[in-house]
mmCIF file of C-alpha atoms in Angstrom:
data_model
loop_
_atom_site.group_PDB
_atom_site.id
_atom_site.type_symbol
_atom_site.label_atom_id
_atom_site.label_comp_id
_atom_site.label_asym_id
_atom_site.label_seq_id
_atom_site.Cartn_x
_atom_site.Cartn_y
_atom_site.Cartn_z
ATOM 1 C CA MET A 8 0.000 0.000 0.000
ATOM 2 C CA ARG A 9 1.253 3.452 -0.950
ATOM 3 C CA GLU A 10 2.177 5.884 1.830
ATOM 4 C CA LYS A 11 0.074 9.079 1.991
ATOM 5 C CA ALA A 12 1.745 12.270 0.839
ATOM 6 C CA THR A 13 2.356 15.044 3.343
ATOM 7 C CA CYS A 14 2.104 18.798 2.922
ATOM 8 C CA ASP A 15 5.539 20.260 2.199
ATOM 9 C CA ILE A 16 4.745 23.302 4.362
ATOM 10 C CA CYS A 17 2.912 22.083 7.462
ATOM 11 C CA GLY A 18 3.547 18.332 7.287
ATOM 12 C CA LYS A 19 -0.129 17.363 7.468
ATOM 13 C CA LYS A 20 -1.020 14.006 5.844
ATOM 14 C CA LEU A 21 -2.852 14.556 2.569
ATOM 15 C CA GLY A 22 -5.782 12.588 1.263
ATOM 16 C CA PHE A 23 -7.419 13.058 -2.100
ATOM 17 C CA ARG A 24 -7.278 16.869 -2.032
ATOM 18 C CA LYS A 25 -3.757 18.182 -2.553
ATOM 19 C CA PHE A 26 -2.378 21.087 -4.506
ATOM 20 C CA LYS A 27 0.675 20.641 -6.710
ATOM 21 C CA TYR A 28 3.442 23.084 -7.346
ATOM 22 C CA SER A 29 6.506 22.477 -9.546
ATOM 23 C CA THR A 30 8.277 20.035 -7.191
ATOM 24 C CA GLY A 31 5.756 18.933 -4.555
ATOM 25 C CA VAL A 32 2.329 19.204 -2.953
ATOM 26 C CA ILE A 33 0.654 21.205 -0.189
ATOM 27 C CA CYS A 34 -2.644 20.963 1.708
ATOM 28 C CA LYS A 35 -5.733 23.120 1.128
ATOM 29 C CA ASP A 36 -5.083 25.372 4.146
ATOM 30 C CA CYS A 37 -1.519 26.138 3.049
ATOM 31 C CA TYR A 38 -2.672 26.551 -0.558
ATOM 32 C CA LYS A 39 -5.170 29.211 0.519
ATOM 33 C CA LEU A 40 -2.311 31.283 1.933
ATOM 34 C CA ALA A 41 0.238 30.499 -0.810
ATOM 35 C CA SER A 42 -2.258 31.343 -3.566
ATOM 36 C CA GLU A 43 -3.286 34.668 -1.996
ATOM 37 C CA SER A 44 -6.790 33.339 -1.169
ATOM 38 C CA TYR A 45 -7.115 31.397 -4.429
ATOM 39 C CA THR A 46 -6.253 34.358 -6.693
ATOM 40 C CA THR A 47 -3.007 32.971 -8.150
ATOM 41 C CA THR A 48 -1.847 29.527 -9.159
ATOM 42 C CA ILE A 49 1.221 27.788 -7.775
ATOM 43 C CA ALA A 50 1.629 25.064 -10.422
ATOM 44 C CA GLU A 51 4.761 26.628 -11.959
ATOM 45 C CA LYS A 52 6.257 27.983 -8.717
ATOM 46 C CA THR A 53 9.244 26.522 -6.894
ATOM 47 C CA PHE A 54 9.144 25.606 -3.214
ATOM 48 C CA ASP A 55 10.934 28.869 -2.308
ATOM 49 C CA GLU A 56 8.371 30.942 -4.253
ATOM 50 C CA VAL A 57 5.465 29.061 -2.646
ATOM 51 C CA MET A 58 6.980 29.575 0.831
ATOM 52 C CA ALA A 59 7.581 33.286 0.167
ATOM 53 C CA ALA A 60 3.942 33.775 -0.876
ATOM 54 C CA TYR A 61 2.758 31.687 2.098
ATOM 55 C CA ASP A 62 4.871 33.672 4.588
ATOM 56 C CA ARG A 63 3.855 37.034 3.076
ATOM 57 C CA ARG A 64 0.136 36.220 3.287
ATOM 58 C CA LYS A 65 0.447 34.744 6.783
ATOM 59 C CA SER A 66 2.177 37.873 8.088
ATOM 60 C CA GLN A 67 -0.490 40.045 6.409
ATOM 61 C CA LEU A 68 -3.236 38.117 8.168
ATOM 62 C CA GLU A 69 -1.454 38.358 11.506
ATOM 63 C CA SER A 70 -1.094 42.144 11.164
ATOM 64 C CA ASP A 71 -4.780 42.398 10.166
ATOM 65 C CA VAL A 72 -5.907 40.702 13.401
ATOM 66 C CA ASN A 73 -5.987 43.974 15.346
ATOM 67 C CA PHE A 74 -7.917 45.830 12.648
ATOM 68 C CA LEU A 75 -11.683 45.414 12.954
ATOM 69 C CA PRO A 76 -13.551 47.284 10.196
ATOM 70 C CA THR A 77 -16.710 49.062 11.298
ATOM 71 C CA LYS A 78 -17.331 50.948 8.030
ATOM 72 C CA ARG A 79 -16.257 50.279 4.452
ATOM 73 C CA VAL A 80 -16.582 51.461 0.874
ATOM 74 C CA ALA A 81 -16.668 48.287 -1.230
ATOM 75 C CA ASN A 82 -13.173 46.735 -1.277
ATOM 76 C CA TYR A 83 -11.404 50.085 -1.505
ATOM 77 C CA LEU A 84 -11.389 51.548 1.997
ATOM 78 C CA GLN A 85 -12.146 50.326 5.528
ATOM 79 C CA ILE A 86 -12.495 52.258 8.787
ATOM 80 C CA ASP A 87 -11.860 50.970 12.318
ATOM 81 C CA GLU A 88 -13.638 53.476 14.560
ATOM 82 C CA ARG A 89 -12.363 51.888 17.767
ATOM 83 C CA ARG A 90 -8.667 52.151 16.892
ATOM 84 C CA GLU A 91 -9.085 55.251 14.692
ATOM 85 C CA LEU A 92 -7.452 53.629 11.670
ATOM 86 C CA ILE A 93 -8.041 53.554 7.936
ATOM 87 C CA CYS A 94 -7.125 50.432 5.991
ATOM 88 C CA LEU A 95 -6.457 50.421 2.273
ATOM 89 C CA PRO A 96 -6.764 46.691 1.575
ATOM 90 C CA ASN A 97 -4.785 46.916 -1.688
ATOM 91 C CA ASN A 98 -6.551 43.841 -2.984
ATOM 92 C CA ARG A 99 -5.495 42.173 -6.217
ATOM 93 C CA LEU A 100 -7.952 44.104 -8.406
ATOM 94 C CA ILE A 101 -6.812 47.492 -7.095
ATOM 95 C CA GLY A 102 -3.161 46.543 -7.598
ATOM 96 C CA LEU A 103 -3.795 45.435 -11.177
ATOM 97 C CA ILE A 104 -5.701 48.651 -11.961
ATOM 98 C CA ALA A 105 -2.819 50.686 -10.536
ATOM 99 C CA GLY A 106 -0.352 48.876 -12.787
ATOM 100 C CA ASP A 107 1.249 46.478 -10.274
ATOM 101 C CA LYS A 108 2.229 43.450 -12.398
ATOM 102 C CA GLU A 109 0.955 40.844 -9.954
ATOM 103 C CA GLY A 110 -1.453 43.140 -8.134
ATOM 104 C CA LEU A 111 -0.262 41.941 -4.756
ATOM 105 C CA SER A 112 0.740 44.253 -1.968
ATOM 106 C CA ALA A 113 0.173 44.407 1.757
ATOM 107 C CA PRO A 114 -2.684 46.467 3.191
ATOM 108 C CA GLU A 115 -1.795 49.983 4.265
ATOM 109 C CA TYR A 116 -2.910 51.269 7.668
ATOM 110 C CA ILE A 117 -3.230 55.001 8.292
ATOM 111 C CA LYS A 118 -3.905 56.739 11.618
ATOM 112 C CA TRP A 119 -6.712 59.280 11.467
ATOM 113 C CA ALA A 120 -4.519 61.895 13.161
ATOM 114 C CA ASP A 121 -1.963 61.647 10.318
ATOM 115 C CA VAL A 122 -4.463 62.562 7.562
ATOM 116 C CA TYR A 123 -4.656 66.222 6.569
ATOM 117 C CA ALA A 124 -6.260 66.091 3.097
ATOM 118 C CA CYS A 125 -8.237 63.760 0.871
ATOM 119 C CA SER A 126 -9.326 64.435 -2.695
ATOM 120 C CA ILE A 127 -10.384 62.919 -6.000
ATOM 121 C CA VAL A 128 -7.727 63.173 -8.709
ATOM 122 C CA THR A 129 -8.288 62.769 -12.451
ATOM 123 C CA THR A 130 -6.000 62.966 -15.448
ATOM 124 C CA PRO A 131 -6.540 65.449 -17.000
ATOM 125 C CA ARG A 132 -7.672 67.435 -13.968
ATOM 126 C CA LEU A 133 -11.413 68.080 -13.770
ATOM 127 C CA THR A 134 -13.464 70.102 -11.307
ATOM 128 C CA GLN A 135 -16.138 68.438 -9.155
ATOM 129 C CA SER A 136 -18.908 69.847 -11.370
ATOM 130 C CA GLN A 137 -17.166 68.558 -14.507
ATOM 131 C CA MET A 138 -16.860 65.118 -12.891
ATOM 132 C CA ARG A 139 -20.626 65.226 -12.347
ATOM 133 C CA GLY A 140 -20.969 65.855 -16.109
ATOM 134 C CA GLU A 141 -21.891 69.533 -15.854
ATOM 135 C CA GLY A 142 -20.484 71.939 -18.450
ATOM 136 C CA ILE A 143 -18.362 69.334 -20.192
ATOM 137 C CA ALA A 144 -18.342 68.268 -23.856
ATOM 138 C CA GLU A 145 -20.057 64.969 -24.749
ATOM 139 C CA GLY A 146 -16.946 62.975 -25.756
ATOM 140 C CA THR A 147 -14.614 64.186 -22.971
ATOM 141 C CA THR A 148 -12.500 61.386 -21.484
ATOM 142 C CA ILE A 149 -10.193 60.884 -18.534
ATOM 143 C CA SER A 150 -7.241 58.497 -18.447
ATOM 144 C CA SER A 151 -7.220 57.928 -14.672
ATOM 145 C CA LEU A 152 -9.422 58.381 -11.623
ATOM 146 C CA SER A 153 -8.112 57.937 -8.088
ATOM 147 C CA VAL A 154 -8.439 59.090 -4.489
ATOM 148 C CA GLU A 155 -5.399 60.629 -2.843
ATOM 149 C CA ILE A 156 -5.080 60.638 0.945
ATOM 150 C CA LYS A 157 -2.329 62.999 2.109
ATOM 151 C CA THR A 158 -0.663 62.227 5.422
ATOM 152 C CA ARG A 159 1.882 63.901 7.669
ATOM 153 C CA ARG A 160 3.903 60.699 8.110
ATOM 154 C CA PRO A 161 5.351 58.161 7.308
ATOM 155 C CA LYS A 162 4.374 58.330 3.630
ATOM 156 C CA ALA A 163 3.423 61.640 2.023
ATOM 157 C CA SER A 164 0.359 60.286 0.219
ATOM 158 C CA HIS A 165 -1.622 57.103 -0.329
ATOM 159 C CA VAL A 166 -3.420 56.581 -3.620
ATOM 160 C CA ILE A 167 -6.434 54.372 -4.283
ATOM 161 C CA CYS A 168 -6.620 53.856 -8.035
ATOM 162 C CA PHE A 169 -10.134 53.327 -9.417
ATOM 163 C CA LEU A 170 -9.734 53.752 -13.193
ATOM 164 C CA LYS A 171 -6.558 53.537 -15.243
ATOM 165 C CA ASN A 172 -8.059 53.342 -18.743
ATOM 166 C CA LYS A 173 -9.500 55.978 -21.019
ATOM 167 C CA THR A 174 -13.123 56.457 -19.920
ATOM 168 C CA ARG A 175 -15.827 58.867 -21.086
ATOM 169 C CA VAL A 176 -16.860 61.247 -18.312
ATOM 170 C CA LYS A 177 -20.556 60.884 -19.169
ATOM 171 C CA SER A 178 -20.462 57.058 -19.222
ATOM 172 C CA PHE A 179 -22.176 54.834 -16.670
ATOM 173 C CA ALA A 180 -18.803 53.297 -15.722
ATOM 174 C CA PHE A 181 -17.377 56.708 -14.865
ATOM 175 C CA ARG A 182 -20.478 57.862 -12.955
ATOM 176 C CA HIS A 183 -20.584 54.660 -10.890
ATOM 177 C CA THR A 184 -16.854 54.807 -10.134
ATOM 178 C CA PHE A 185 -17.028 58.536 -9.369
ATOM 179 C CA ASP A 186 -19.743 57.768 -6.790
ATOM 180 C CA LEU A 187 -17.390 55.248 -5.111
ATOM 181 C CA THR A 188 -14.539 57.778 -5.043
ATOM 182 C CA LYS A 189 -16.866 60.398 -3.571
ATOM 183 C CA ARG A 190 -17.964 57.966 -0.838
ATOM 184 C CA CYS A 191 -14.298 57.261 0.007
ATOM 185 C CA VAL A 192 -13.439 60.964 0.220
ATOM 186 C CA ASP A 193 -16.552 61.744 2.274
ATOM 187 C CA MET A 194 -15.751 58.937 4.719
ATOM 188 C CA VAL A 195 -12.124 60.006 5.166
ATOM 189 C CA ASN A 196 -13.172 63.635 5.601
ATOM 190 C CA GLN A 197 -15.870 62.679 8.120
ATOM 191 C CA TYR A 198 -13.653 60.511 10.304
ATOM 192 C CA CYS A 199 -10.204 62.046 9.921
ATOM 193 C CA ILE A 200 -10.213 65.641 8.813
ATOM 194 C CA GLY A 201 -13.501 66.542 10.531
ATOM 195 C CA LYS A 202 -12.124 65.274 13.882
ATOM 196 C CA GLU A 203 -9.420 67.961 14.077
ATOM 197 C CA SER A 204 -11.804 70.877 14.653
#
């Protein structure tokens, strides 16, 4: 009788369900971490690459333990009212929109007290009324739409990228995304900038 395989990461005995990478196998629990919650495949990765992804995701989850979101705007922004923190999850989709090749980066945590400004940024620059479609030509397009949160420290600004492709200002896609950006800015202003007065 053939001996059961074991997970190369945790050593757990594997039954029918095992996940293969280039030189071995891992269990479902380890695969969830190594594959960034099932968003990437590991089939072509080496053991070192699988372990690096596993360790990175595990440390992310451990740092997230103290953050308990009480408010959120979709997957773009989360607020922890108890600890007075903002979290930019930097999920895979946001990273890919922003141009990150793999779209993977750790969440960013920002203290409310460090925030001094938050605004919507477009390229080319548009006013708020133009973003609402007022006084703008029918075919006008933007090439990017993002929210910029300016902080005193440790990083000068944090950017949440919403659109990175040419988009008509009067399109449904732009209007819907503009509403999300406005909700993010309003939430940051309500909790962070409004608290200083």
